[in-house]
Short mmCIF file of C-alpha atoms and ligand atoms in Angstrom, two decimals:
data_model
loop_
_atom_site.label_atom_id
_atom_site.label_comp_id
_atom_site.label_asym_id
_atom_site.label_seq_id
_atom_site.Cartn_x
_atom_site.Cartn_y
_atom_site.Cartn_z
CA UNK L 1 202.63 -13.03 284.10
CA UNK L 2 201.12 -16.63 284.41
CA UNK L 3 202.60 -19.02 286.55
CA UNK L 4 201.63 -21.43 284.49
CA UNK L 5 205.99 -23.13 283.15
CA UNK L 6 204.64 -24.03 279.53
CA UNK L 7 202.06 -21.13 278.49
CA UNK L 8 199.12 -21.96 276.39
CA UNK L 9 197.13 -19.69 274.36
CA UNK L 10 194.74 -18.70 277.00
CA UNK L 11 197.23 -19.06 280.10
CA UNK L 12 198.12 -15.14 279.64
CA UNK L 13 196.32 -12.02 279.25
CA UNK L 14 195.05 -11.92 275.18
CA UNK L 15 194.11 -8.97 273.07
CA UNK L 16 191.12 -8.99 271.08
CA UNK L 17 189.28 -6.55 269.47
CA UNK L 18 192.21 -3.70 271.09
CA UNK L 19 191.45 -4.71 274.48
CA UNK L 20 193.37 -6.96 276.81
CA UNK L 21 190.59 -9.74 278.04
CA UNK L 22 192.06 -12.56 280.95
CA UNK L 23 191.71 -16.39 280.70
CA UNK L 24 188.86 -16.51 282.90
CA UNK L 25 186.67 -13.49 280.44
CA UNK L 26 187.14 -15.62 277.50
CA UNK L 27 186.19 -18.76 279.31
CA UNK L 28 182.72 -17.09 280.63
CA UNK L 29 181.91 -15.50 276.88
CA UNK L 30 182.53 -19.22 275.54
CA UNK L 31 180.07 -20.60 278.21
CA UNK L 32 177.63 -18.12 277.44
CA UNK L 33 178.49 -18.81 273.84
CA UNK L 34 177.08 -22.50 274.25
CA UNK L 35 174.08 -21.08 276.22
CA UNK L 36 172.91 -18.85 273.16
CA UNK L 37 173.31 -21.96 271.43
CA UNK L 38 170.59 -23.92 272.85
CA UNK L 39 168.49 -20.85 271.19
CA UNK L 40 169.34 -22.52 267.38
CA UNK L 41 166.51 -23.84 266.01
CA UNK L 42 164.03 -21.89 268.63
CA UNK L 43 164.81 -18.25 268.68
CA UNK L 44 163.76 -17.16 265.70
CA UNK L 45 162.96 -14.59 264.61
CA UNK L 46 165.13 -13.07 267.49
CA UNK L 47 168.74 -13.83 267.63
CA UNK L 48 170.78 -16.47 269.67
CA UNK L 49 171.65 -15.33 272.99
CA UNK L 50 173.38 -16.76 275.95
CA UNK L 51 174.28 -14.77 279.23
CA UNK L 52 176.51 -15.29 282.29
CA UNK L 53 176.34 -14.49 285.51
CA UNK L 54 179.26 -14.14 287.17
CA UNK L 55 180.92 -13.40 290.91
CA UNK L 56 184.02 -13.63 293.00
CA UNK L 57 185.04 -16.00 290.27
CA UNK L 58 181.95 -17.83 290.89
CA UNK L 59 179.43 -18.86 288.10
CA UNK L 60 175.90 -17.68 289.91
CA UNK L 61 173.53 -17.74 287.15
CA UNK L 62 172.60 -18.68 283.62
CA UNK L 63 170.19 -17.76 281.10
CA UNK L 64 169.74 -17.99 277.13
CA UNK L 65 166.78 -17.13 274.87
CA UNK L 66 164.69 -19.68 274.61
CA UNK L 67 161.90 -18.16 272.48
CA UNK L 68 160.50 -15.32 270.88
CA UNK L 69 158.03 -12.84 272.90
CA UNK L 70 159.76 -14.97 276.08
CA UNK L 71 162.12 -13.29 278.79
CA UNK L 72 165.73 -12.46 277.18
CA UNK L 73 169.11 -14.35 277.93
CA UNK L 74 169.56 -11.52 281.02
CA UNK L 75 166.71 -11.91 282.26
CA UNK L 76 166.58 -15.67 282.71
CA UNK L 77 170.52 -15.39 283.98
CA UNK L 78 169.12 -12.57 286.49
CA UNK L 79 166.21 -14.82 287.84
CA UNK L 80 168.55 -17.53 288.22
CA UNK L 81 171.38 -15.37 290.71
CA UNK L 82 168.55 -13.44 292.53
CA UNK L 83 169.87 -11.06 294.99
CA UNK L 84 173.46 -12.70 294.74
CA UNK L 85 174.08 -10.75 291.06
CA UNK L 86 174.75 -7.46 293.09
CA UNK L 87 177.82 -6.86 292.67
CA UNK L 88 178.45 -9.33 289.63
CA UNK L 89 179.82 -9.21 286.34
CA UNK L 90 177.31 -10.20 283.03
CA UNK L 91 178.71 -12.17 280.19
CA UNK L 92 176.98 -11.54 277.05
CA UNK L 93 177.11 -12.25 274.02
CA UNK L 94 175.02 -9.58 271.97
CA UNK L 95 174.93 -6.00 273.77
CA UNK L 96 171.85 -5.89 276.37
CA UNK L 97 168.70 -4.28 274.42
CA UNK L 98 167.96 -0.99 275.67
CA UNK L 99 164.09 -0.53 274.31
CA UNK L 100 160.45 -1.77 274.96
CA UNK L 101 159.91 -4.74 272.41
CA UNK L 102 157.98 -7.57 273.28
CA UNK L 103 159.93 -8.16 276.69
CA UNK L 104 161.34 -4.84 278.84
CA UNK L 105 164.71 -3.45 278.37
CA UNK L 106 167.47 -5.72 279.95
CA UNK L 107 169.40 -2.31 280.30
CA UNK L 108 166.84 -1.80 282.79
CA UNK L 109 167.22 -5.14 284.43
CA UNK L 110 170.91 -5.37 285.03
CA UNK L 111 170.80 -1.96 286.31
CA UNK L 112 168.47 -2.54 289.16
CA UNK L 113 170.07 -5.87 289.73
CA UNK L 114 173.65 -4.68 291.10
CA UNK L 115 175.65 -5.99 288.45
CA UNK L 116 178.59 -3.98 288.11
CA UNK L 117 180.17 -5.24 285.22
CA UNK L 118 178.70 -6.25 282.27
CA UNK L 119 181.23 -8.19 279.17
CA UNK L 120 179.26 -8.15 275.78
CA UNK L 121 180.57 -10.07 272.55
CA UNK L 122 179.29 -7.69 269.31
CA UNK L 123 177.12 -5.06 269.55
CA UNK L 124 173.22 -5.61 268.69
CA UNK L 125 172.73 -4.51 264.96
CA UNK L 126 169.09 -3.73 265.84
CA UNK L 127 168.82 -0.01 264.78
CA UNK L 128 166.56 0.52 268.25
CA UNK L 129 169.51 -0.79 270.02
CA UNK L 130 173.09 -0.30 268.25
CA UNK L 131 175.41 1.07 270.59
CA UNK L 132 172.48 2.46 272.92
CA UNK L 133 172.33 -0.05 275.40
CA UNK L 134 176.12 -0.33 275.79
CA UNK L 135 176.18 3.55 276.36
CA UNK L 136 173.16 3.64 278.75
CA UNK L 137 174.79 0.99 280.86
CA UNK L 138 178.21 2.97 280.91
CA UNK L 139 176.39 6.60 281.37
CA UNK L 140 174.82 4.54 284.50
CA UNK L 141 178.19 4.23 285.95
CA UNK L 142 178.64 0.51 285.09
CA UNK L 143 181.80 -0.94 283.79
CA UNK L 144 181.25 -2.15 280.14
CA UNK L 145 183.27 -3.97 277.66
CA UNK L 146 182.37 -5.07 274.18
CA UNK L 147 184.00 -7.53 271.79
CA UNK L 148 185.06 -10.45 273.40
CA UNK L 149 184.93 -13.49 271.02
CA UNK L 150 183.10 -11.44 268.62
CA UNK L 151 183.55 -13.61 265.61
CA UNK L 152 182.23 -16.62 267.22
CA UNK L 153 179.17 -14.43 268.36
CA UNK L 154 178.17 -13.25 264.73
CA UNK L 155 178.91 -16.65 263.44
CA UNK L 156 175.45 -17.96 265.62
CA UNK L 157 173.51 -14.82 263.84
CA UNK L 158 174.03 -14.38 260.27
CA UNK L 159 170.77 -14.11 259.34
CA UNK L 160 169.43 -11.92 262.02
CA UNK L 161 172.86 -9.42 261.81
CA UNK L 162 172.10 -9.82 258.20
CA UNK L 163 168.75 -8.36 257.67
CA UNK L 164 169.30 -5.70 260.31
CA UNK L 165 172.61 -4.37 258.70
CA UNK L 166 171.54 -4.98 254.64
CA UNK L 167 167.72 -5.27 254.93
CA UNK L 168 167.91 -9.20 253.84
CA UNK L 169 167.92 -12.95 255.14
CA UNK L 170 170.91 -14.97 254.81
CA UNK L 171 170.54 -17.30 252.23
CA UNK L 172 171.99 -20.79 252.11
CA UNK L 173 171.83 -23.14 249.25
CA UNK L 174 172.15 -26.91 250.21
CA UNK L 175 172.83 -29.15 247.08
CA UNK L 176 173.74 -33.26 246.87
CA UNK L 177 175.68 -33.69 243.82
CA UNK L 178 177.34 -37.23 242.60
CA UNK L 179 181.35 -37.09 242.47
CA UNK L 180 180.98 -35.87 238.73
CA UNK L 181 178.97 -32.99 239.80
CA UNK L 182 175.36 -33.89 238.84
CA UNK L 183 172.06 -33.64 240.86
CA UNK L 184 169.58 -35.26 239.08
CA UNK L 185 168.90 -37.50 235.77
CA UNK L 186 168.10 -35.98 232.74
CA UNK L 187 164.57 -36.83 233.26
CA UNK L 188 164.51 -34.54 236.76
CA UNK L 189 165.03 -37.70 238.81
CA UNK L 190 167.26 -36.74 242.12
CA UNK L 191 166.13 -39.21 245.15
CA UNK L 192 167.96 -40.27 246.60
CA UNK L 193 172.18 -39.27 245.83
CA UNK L 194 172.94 -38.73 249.62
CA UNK L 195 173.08 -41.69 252.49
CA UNK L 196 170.65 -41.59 255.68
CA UNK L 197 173.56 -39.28 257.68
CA UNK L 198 173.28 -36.43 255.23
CA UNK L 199 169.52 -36.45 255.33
CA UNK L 200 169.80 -36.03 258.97
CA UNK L 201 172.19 -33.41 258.22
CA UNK L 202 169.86 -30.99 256.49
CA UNK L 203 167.14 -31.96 259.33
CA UNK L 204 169.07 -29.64 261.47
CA UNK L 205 170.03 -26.92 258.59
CA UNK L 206 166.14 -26.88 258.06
CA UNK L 207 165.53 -26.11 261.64
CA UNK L 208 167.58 -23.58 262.27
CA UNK L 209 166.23 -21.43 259.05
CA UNK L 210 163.13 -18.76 259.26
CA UNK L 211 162.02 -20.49 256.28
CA UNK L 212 162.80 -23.33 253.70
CA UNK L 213 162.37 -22.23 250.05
CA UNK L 214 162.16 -24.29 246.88
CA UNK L 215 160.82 -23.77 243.34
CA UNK L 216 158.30 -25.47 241.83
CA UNK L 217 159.90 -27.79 239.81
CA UNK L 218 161.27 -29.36 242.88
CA UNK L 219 157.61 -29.64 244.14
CA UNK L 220 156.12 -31.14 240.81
CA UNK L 221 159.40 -33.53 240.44
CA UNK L 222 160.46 -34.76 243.77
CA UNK L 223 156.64 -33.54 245.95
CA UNK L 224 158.69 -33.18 249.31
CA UNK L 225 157.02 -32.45 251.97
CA UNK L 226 160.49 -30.05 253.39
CA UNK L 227 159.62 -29.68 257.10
CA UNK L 228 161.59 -30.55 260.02
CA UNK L 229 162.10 -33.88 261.26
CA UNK L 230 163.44 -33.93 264.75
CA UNK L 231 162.20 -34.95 268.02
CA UNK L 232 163.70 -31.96 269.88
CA UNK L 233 162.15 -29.26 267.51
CA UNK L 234 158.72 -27.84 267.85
CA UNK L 235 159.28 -24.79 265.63
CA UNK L 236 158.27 -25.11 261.84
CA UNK L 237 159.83 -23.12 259.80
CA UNK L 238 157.58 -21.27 256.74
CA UNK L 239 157.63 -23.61 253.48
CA UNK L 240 157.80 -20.95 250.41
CA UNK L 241 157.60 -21.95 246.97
CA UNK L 242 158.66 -20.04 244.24
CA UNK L 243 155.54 -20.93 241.46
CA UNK L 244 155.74 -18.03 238.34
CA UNK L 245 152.64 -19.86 237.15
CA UNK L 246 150.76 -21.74 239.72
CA UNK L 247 151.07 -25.04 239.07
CA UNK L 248 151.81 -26.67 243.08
CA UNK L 249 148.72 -28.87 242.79
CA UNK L 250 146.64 -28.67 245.87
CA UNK L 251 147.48 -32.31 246.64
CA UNK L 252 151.42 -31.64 247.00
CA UNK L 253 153.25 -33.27 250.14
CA UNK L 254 154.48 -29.53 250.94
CA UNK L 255 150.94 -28.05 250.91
CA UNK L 256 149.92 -31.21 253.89
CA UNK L 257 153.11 -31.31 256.49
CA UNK L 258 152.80 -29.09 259.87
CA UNK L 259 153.65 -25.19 259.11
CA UNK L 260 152.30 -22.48 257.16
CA UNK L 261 153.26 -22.46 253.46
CA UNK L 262 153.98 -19.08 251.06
CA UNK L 263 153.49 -19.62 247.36
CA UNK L 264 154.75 -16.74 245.49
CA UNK L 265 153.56 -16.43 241.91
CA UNK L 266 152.55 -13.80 239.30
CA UNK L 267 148.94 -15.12 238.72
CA UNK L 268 147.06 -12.64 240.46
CA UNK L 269 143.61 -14.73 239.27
CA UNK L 270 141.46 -14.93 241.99
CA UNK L 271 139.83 -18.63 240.51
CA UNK L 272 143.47 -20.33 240.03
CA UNK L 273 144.73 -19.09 243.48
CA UNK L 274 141.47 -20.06 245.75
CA UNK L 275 142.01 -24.61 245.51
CA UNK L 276 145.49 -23.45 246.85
CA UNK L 277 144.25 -21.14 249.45
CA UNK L 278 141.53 -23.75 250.65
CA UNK L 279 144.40 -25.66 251.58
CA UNK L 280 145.88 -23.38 254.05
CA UNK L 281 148.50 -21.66 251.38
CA UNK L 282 148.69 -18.02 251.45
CA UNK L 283 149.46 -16.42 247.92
CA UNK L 284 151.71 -13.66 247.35
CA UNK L 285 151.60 -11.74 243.88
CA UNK L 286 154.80 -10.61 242.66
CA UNK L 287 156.44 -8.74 239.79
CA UNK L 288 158.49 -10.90 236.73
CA UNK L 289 161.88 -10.45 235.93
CA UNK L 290 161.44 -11.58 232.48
CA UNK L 291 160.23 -14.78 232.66
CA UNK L 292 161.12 -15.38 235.94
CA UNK L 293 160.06 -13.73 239.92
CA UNK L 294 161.80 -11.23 240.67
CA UNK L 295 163.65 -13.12 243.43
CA UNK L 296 165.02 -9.67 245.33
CA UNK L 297 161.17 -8.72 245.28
CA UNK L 298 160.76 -12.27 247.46
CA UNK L 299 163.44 -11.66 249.65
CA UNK L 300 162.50 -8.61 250.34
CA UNK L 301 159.00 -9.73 251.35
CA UNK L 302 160.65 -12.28 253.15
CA UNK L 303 162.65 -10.04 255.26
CA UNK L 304 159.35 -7.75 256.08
CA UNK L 305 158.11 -11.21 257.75
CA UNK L 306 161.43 -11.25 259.69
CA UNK L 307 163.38 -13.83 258.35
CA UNK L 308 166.70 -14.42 259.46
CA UNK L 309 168.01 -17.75 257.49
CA UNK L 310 166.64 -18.32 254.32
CA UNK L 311 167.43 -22.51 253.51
CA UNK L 312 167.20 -23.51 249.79
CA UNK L 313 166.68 -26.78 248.25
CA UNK L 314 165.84 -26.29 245.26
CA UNK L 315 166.59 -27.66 241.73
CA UNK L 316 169.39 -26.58 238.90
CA UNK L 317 166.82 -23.69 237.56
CA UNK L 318 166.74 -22.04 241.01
CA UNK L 319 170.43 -22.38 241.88
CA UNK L 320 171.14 -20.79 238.97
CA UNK L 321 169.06 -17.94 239.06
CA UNK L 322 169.83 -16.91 242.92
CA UNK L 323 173.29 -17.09 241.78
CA UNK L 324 173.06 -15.02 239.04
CA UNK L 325 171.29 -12.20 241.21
CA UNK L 326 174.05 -13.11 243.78
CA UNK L 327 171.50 -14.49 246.65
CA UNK L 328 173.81 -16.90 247.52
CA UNK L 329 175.40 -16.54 251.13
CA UNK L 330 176.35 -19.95 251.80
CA UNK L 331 176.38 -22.87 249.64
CA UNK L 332 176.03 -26.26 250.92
CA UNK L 333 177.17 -29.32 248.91
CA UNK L 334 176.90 -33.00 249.95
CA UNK L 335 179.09 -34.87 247.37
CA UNK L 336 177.87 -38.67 247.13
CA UNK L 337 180.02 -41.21 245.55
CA UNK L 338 178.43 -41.68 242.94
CA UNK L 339 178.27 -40.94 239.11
CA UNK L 340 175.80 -40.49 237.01
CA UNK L 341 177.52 -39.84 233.93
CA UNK L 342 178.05 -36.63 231.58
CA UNK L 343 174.10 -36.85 230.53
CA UNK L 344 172.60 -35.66 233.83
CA UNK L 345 171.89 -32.24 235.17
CA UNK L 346 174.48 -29.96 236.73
CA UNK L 347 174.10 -27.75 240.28
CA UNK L 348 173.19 -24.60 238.67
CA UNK L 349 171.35 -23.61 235.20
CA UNK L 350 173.77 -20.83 234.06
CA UNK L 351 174.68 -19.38 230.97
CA UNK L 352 177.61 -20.48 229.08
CA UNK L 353 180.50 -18.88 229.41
CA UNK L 354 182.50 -17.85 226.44
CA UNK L 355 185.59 -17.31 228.13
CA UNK L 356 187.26 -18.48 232.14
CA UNK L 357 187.70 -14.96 233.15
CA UNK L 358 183.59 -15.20 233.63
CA UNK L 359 183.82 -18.01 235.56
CA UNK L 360 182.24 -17.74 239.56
CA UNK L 361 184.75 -18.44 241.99
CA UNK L 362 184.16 -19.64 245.36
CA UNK L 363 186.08 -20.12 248.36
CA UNK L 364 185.66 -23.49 250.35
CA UNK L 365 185.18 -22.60 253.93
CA UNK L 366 184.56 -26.15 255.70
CA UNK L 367 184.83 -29.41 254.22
CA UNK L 368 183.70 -32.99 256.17
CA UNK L 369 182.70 -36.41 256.13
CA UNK L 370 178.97 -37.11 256.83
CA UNK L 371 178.35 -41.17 257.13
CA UNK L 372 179.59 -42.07 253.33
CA UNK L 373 178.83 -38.63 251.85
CA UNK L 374 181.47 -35.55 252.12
CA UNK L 375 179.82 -32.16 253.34
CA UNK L 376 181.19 -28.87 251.27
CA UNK L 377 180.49 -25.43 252.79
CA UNK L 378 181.48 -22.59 250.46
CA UNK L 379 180.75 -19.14 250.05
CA UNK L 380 181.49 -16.70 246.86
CA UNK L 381 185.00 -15.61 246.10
CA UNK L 382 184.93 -11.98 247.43
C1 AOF B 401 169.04 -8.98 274.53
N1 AOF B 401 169.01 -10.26 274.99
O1 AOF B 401 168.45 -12.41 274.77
C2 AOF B 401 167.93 -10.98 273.00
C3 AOF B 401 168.01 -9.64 272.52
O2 AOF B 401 160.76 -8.25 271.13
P1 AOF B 401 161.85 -8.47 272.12
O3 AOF B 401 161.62 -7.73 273.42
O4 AOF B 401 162.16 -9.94 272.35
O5 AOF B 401 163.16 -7.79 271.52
C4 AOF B 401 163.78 -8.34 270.41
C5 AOF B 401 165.05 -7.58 270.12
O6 AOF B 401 165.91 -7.61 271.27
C6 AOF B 401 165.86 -8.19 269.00
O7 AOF B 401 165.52 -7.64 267.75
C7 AOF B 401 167.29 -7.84 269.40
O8 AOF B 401 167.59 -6.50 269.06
C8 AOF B 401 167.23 -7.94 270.91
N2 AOF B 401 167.50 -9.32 271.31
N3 AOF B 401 168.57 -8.69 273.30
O9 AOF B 401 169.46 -8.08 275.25
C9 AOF B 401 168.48 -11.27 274.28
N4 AOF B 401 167.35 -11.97 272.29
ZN1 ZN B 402 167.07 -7.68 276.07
#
C-alpha cells in the first residue's frame, strides 16, 4: 500500500491492459510518450517513437525518432546512457523492431547493451515485427512487458498502425463551415470563413500528414498553394490532386510551393499530361468510378508510397464522395461565426435522402475554441 493519507489515481499500483504497472512505470511510458512526440511532423513515413532509459530509479538516457533512415528511439536512448544502461530498464512505446530495415534491429541493441528490462506500450503492427521482437527479447532471458498506456501510444500513430493493420492511410477531412453549416458561396467562393488562429491550426494538421490531398475544384477556385507553413518544419508533405480530367493549369500556386506534387487523373494522353510534368508534377493514371476516380484505387496507391496520414481539404464534391466510399477517419470542422445564408454550399455533396433512417451519424470526439472560431473533431458513428 501507498503511504501516501489521500490516494490519487497513480499513488497505488494500477492495472492496465491485465497487468499491475507502479506509479513510477506509468510516469516513464508518459515521458517517453512526449519524446515520440517530438517525432510528429518528422517521422514519417516511420512511426512516432520515444524511449526511456531507466536505472535505480534514475532517468539515464533518452532517445526518440527523429527521422526516417536515422537511428531509432533505442538507439539514440542507448547512445545517450552508454555503459550505465547495463542493468537498466527500457521504456518504450512501440515494441523494439526485431529486423534489418534501413537502421539494425534494436532487439539487437538492447541486448548487447545490459538492459534487463525492457516496458513497451503496443506492439509494432509491422508484419516483419508483430510480436517478434517482444518474443526475441523474452527468449533472450530479458524481462518484458507490453501495454502500458497503450491507448495514448496508438493515438500518436493512426496512420502508420493504420496502413500496416488494413493496408490504408488514415484519412482526415478538415472543413471551415459558417454557424449555418456552409463552406463556400454559391459561386465557389470560400476565403476566408476561419480567423488567423485556425489557419495556424491546420499549419500543424498539414505537417503532421504523409500527404495533403485536394480536388481540383479547390485548385481552379481557391489556387492554394497547401504546403506547410512553420518555422520548425523542414518536411513537405506530397501535394496530390485529385484531377478526372486534367484541368490544374500549369500556373497553379500548388504546382510552384516546395514539395513534390501527385496529380491523379484518367487522361492517359501523353500531349495533355507533359505542360504538367514540365513543371515538376508526376501523373498517375487511374481507373473511373463512373464519372468520378476511383478514390480506393488512390488510396491504395497512396499507401504503396507509404503514407501514414492522409489530410484533406478539399471542396463539397470531394467530401462527399470520400464519405460515400467511407474514407473518412477523422473529420475536422472549424465552425466560424458567421452565416452565409440558406443559398450557399453545404460540407458534403450527397444524395438526398428520402427518409432519416439514411442519415450518417457521427460521434463528436473533441470539441474547442481556436481564437474566435470553435474546432469540431468527429469521427463516424460506428
Ligand atoms: C523501433 N524504434 O524508433 C521505430 C521503429 O527502416 P527502419 O530501420 O527505420 O525500420 C522502420 C520500421 O521499424 C518501421 O516500419 C517500424 O516497424 C519500426 N519502427 N521501431 O524499434 C523506433 N521508429
Ligand atoms: Zn528499431
Amino acid at each position: 500500500m501507498s503511504s501516501n493519507p489521500s490516494p490519487t489515481l497513480l499513488s497505488s499500483p494500477a492495472r492496465e491492459n491485465n497487468h499491475v504497472w507502479l506509479p513510477d512505470d506509468y510516469r516513464h511510458m508518459a515521458r517517453a510518450l512526449a519524446l515520440a512526440r517530438r517525432g510528429l511532423y518528422g517521422a514519417d513515413p516511420n512511426p512516432r517513437v520515444g524511449c526511456v532509459l531507466v536505472r535505480a530509479g534514475e532517468t539515464i538516457g533518452e532517445g526518440w525518432h527523429v527521422r526516417a533512415g536515422e537511428p531509432h528511439a533505442e538507439a539514440n536512448a542507448l547512445e545517450a546512457a552508454g555503459s550505465r544502461a547495463r542493468g537498466a530498464t527500457a521504456y518504450v512505446t512501440l515494441e523494439p523492431c526485431c529486423h534489418h530495415g534501413r537502421t539494425p534491429p534494436c532487439t539487437d541493441a538492447l541486448l548487447h547493451s545490459g538492459v534487463t528490462r525492457m516496458v513497451a506500450a503496443m506492439p509494432d503492427p509491422n508484419p516483419q515485427v508483430a510480436g517478434r521482437g517482444l518474443m526475441q527479447l523474452r527468449e533472450a532471458g530479458m524481462t518484458v512487458e507490453c501495454g502500458l498506456l497503450e491507448a495514448e501510444a496508438r493515438a500518436l500513430n493512426p496512420g502508420f498502425i493504420q496502413r500496416m493493420t488494413q493496408g490504408r492511410p488514415f484519412i482526415r477531412v478538415k472543413l471551415a463551415m459558417s454557424l449555418d453549416g456552409r463552406t463556400a458561396l454559391n459561386s465557389g467562393e470560400s476565403q476566408w470563413l476561419t480567423g488567423e488562429a485556425a489557419r495556424q491550426d491546420v499549419q500543424r494538421f498539414r505537417a503532421r500528414s504523409s500527404a495533403i490531398l485536394t480536388g481540383i475544384g479547390t485548385v481552379l477556385i481557391d489556387d492554394p498553394g497547401l504546403n506547410v507553413r512553420l518555422p520548425e518544419v523542414t518536411r513537405q508533405p506530397t501535394r496530390v490532386i485529385l484531377d478526372t480530367e486534367l484541368r490544374t493549369p500549369p500556373t497553379a500556386r500548388i504546382l510552384q510551393a516546395p514539395g513534390s506534387v501527385l496529380i491523379f487523373t484518367a487522361i492517359a494522353d501523353p500531349a495533355a499530361q507533359a505542360p504538367l510534368q514540365a513543371v515538376g508534377a508526376e501523373i498517375i493514371v487511374m481507373p473511373r468510378l463512373e464519372w468520378e476516380l476511383h478514390l480506393r484505387e488512390v488510396m491504395a496507391e497512396l499507401t504503396r508510397r507509404e503514407c501514414n496520414e492522409i489530410h484533406v481539404e478539399c471542396g463539397s464534391t470531394l467530401a462527399g464522395a470520400l464519405l460515400q466510399a467511407d474514407l473518412v477517419d477523422e473529420l475536422v470542422v472549424y465552425m466560424a461565426p458567421l452565416l452565409l445564408g440558406d443559398k450557399a454550399r453545404g460540407l458534403f455533396q450527397l444524395p438526398e435522402l428520402a427518409r432519416m433512417s439514411e442519415r450518417t451519424e457521427l460521434e463528436i470526439l473533441e470539441m474547442r475554441a481556436v481564437g474566435r472560431d470553435w474546432r469540431i473533431t468527429l469521427r463516424k458513428y460506428r
